[in-house]
GROMACS .gro file of C-alpha atoms in nm:
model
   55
    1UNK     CA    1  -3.155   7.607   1.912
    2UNK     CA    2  -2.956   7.802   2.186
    3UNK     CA    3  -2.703   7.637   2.418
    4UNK     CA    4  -2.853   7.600   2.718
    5UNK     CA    5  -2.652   7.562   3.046
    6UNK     CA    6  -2.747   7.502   3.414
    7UNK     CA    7  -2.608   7.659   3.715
    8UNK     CA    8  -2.536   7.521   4.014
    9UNK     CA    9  -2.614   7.689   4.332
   10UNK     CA   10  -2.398   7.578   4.642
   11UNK     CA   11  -2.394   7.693   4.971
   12UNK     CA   12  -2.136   7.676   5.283
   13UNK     CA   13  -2.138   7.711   5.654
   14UNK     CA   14  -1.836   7.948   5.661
   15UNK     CA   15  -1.635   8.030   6.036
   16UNK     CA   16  -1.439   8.401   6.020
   17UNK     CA   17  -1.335   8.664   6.233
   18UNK     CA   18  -1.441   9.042   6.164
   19UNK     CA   19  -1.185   9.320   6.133
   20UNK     CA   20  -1.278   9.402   6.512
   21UNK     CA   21  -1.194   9.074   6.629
   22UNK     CA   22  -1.548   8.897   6.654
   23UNK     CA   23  -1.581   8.533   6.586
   24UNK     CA   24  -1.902   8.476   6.345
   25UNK     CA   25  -2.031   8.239   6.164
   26UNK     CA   26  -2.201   8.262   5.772
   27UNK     CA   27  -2.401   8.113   5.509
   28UNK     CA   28  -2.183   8.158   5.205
   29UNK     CA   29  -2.349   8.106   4.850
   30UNK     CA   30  -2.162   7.997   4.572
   31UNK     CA   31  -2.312   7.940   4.200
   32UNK     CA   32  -2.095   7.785   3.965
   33UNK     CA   33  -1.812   7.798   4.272
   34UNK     CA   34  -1.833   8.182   4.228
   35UNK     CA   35  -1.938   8.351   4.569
   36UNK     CA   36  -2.211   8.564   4.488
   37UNK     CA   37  -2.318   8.647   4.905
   38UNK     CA   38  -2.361   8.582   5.241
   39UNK     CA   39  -2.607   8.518   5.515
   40UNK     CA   40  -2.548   8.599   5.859
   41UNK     CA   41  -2.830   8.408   6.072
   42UNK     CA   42  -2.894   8.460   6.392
   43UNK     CA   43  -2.683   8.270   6.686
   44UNK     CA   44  -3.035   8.055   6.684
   45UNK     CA   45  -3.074   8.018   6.325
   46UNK     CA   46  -2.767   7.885   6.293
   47UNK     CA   47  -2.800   7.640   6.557
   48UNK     CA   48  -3.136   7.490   6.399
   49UNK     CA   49  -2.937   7.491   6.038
   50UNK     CA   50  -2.636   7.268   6.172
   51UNK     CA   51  -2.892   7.047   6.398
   52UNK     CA   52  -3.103   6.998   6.058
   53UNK     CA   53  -2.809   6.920   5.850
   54UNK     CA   54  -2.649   6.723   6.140
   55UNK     CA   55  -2.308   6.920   6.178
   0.00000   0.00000   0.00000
């Protein structure tokens, strides 16, 4: 029988600034702690995201 292992997917509200200067705000996902990619909601989005997780 194979040895089987499960991932874990984790995801993070991440705060940067772009190399022009710009404050933003990101989704970062993580599996196993290893970023695989980001998501860059809307100004909105984001807004119903941290009222839903109540950040």
């Amino acid at each position: 029988m194979a040895d089987e292992q499960t991932s874990r997917l984790h995801a993070e509200i991440v705060q940067g600034i772009s190399k022009t200067g710009n404050r933003y705000e990101c989704i970062e996902v993580l599996i196993d702690g290893m970023p695989i990619g980001r998501i860059f909601p809307s100004k909105l989005e984001m807004a119903m995201i941290k009222q839903t997780l109540g950040i």
